[in-house]
């Protein structure tokens, strides 16, 4: 996983090579991996955020689609009972209801 790769790169960066003959010195040759480690850490955070958002959307989809189907039913009722032809309100309700009640659940099913 990305978190495991991040931990491995962080550990590899800390490897220190030392030399002492007349003077002593040390170097960290794998310190060049730091930009890669930072990128992996950012991507792991982004993937976690996307997973949380997907979970919230999956949980909220039931009530949202029920509201959408209710809007669609209300639009059909207003359209059926209206004798004056209120074309604007039922059409708008039907669009919102169709999007929330049909298009969003269908998009989730297709994406899986």
C-alpha positions as semicolon CSV with decimal commas, in nm:
position;residue;x (nm);y (nm);z (nm)
1;X;0,000;0,000;0,000
2;X;0,097;0,363;-0,023
3;X;0,140;0,397;0,354
4;X;0,381;0,102;0,359
5;X;0,581;0,251;0,072
6;X;0,587;0,583;0,257
7;X;0,720;0,416;0,573
8;X;0,986;0,229;0,375
9;X;1,105;0,544;0,198
10;X;1,113;0,738;0,525
11;X;1,325;0,467;0,684
12;X;1,555;0,444;0,382
13;X;1,619;0,818;0,397
14;X;1,760;0,787;0,748
15;X;2,038;0,544;0,649
16;X;2,366;0,710;0,729
17;X;2,708;0,614;0,594
18;X;3,005;0,725;0,803
19;X;3,378;0,733;0,740
20;X;3,654;0,818;0,980
21;X;4,023;0,795;0,905
22;X;4,193;1,125;0,971
23;X;3,872;1,321;0,982
24;X;3,527;1,184;1,031
25;X;3,228;1,245;0,812
26;X;2,890;1,104;0,742
27;X;2,648;1,119;0,454
28;X;2,293;1,019;0,381
29;X;2,301;0,893;0,023
30;X;1,931;0,809;0,010
31;X;1,821;1,156;0,117
32;X;1,746;1,220;-0,251
33;X;1,435;1,005;-0,204
34;X;1,267;1,278;0,003
35;X;1,068;1,435;-0,287
36;X;0,940;1,091;-0,386
37;X;0,847;1,021;-0,024
38;X;0,660;1,351;0,001
39;X;0,472;1,277;-0,322
40;X;0,372;0,930;-0,202
41;X;0,254;1,080;0,127
42;X;0,039;1,338;-0,053
43;X;-0,111;1,079;-0,287
44;X;-0,190;0,853;0,009
45;X;-0,371;1,140;0,179
46;X;-0,563;1,218;-0,139
47;X;-0,665;0,854;-0,185
48;X;-0,785;0,843;0,176
49;X;-0,992;1,157;0,121
50;X;-1,150;1,012;-0,194
51;X;-1,235;0,692;-0,006
52;X;-1,401;0,888;0,275
53;X;-1,598;1,099;0,026
54;X;-1,711;0,788;-0,162
55;X;-1,827;0,630;0,163
56;X;-2,023;0,939;0,263
57;X;-2,185;0,957;-0,080
58;X;-2,277;0,587;-0,070
59;X;-2,441;0,629;0,271
60;X;-2,623;0,949;0,174
61;X;-2,741;0,815;-0,161
62;X;-3,046;0,637;-0,018
63;X;-3,210;0,943;0,139
64;X;-3,110;1,169;-0,149
65;X;-3,260;0,936;-0,409
66;X;-3,579;0,907;-0,200
67;X;-3,607;1,287;-0,198
68;X;-3,546;1,291;-0,573
69;X;-3,817;1,036;-0,639
70;X;-4,050;1,238;-0,415
71;X;-3,977;1,548;-0,622
72;X;-4,043;1,352;-0,939
73;X;-4,375;1,227;-0,800
74;X;-4,469;1,581;-0,694
75;X;-4,389;1,709;-1,043
76;X;-4,607;1,442;-1,199
77;X;-4,890;1,519;-0,955
78;X;-4,874;1,894;-1,024
79;X;-4,864;1,827;-1,397
80;X;-5,157;1,582;-1,383
81;X;-5,377;1,799;-1,159
82;X;-5,299;2,129;-1,324
83;X;-5,552;2,257;-1,573
84;X;-5,371;2,581;-1,647
85;X;-5,052;2,410;-1,757
86;X;-4,790;2,531;-1,507
87;X;-4,510;2,415;-1,732
88;X;-4,222;2,576;-1,541
89;X;-4,264;2,428;-1,193
90;X;-4,335;2,065;-1,286
91;X;-4,057;2,066;-1,544
92;X;-3,803;2,200;-1,292
93;X;-3,919;1,954;-1,025
94;X;-3,900;1,671;-1,276
95;X;-3,544;1,763;-1,372
96;X;-3,426;1,782;-1,010
97;X;-3,618;1,469;-0,915
98;X;-3,489;1,275;-1,213
99;X;-3,132;1,378;-1,139
100;X;-3,145;1,300;-0,767
101;X;-3,369;0,995;-0,790
102;X;-3,246;0,828;-1,107
103;X;-2,920;0,972;-1,243
104;X;-2,715;0,970;-0,920
105;X;-2,795;0,608;-0,824
106;X;-2,741;0,499;-1,184
107;X;-2,402;0,675;-1,190
108;X;-2,298;0,497;-0,869
109;X;-2,404;0,158;-1,007
110;X;-2,222;0,217;-1,336
111;X;-1,903;0,331;-1,158
112;X;-1,878;0,010;-0,955
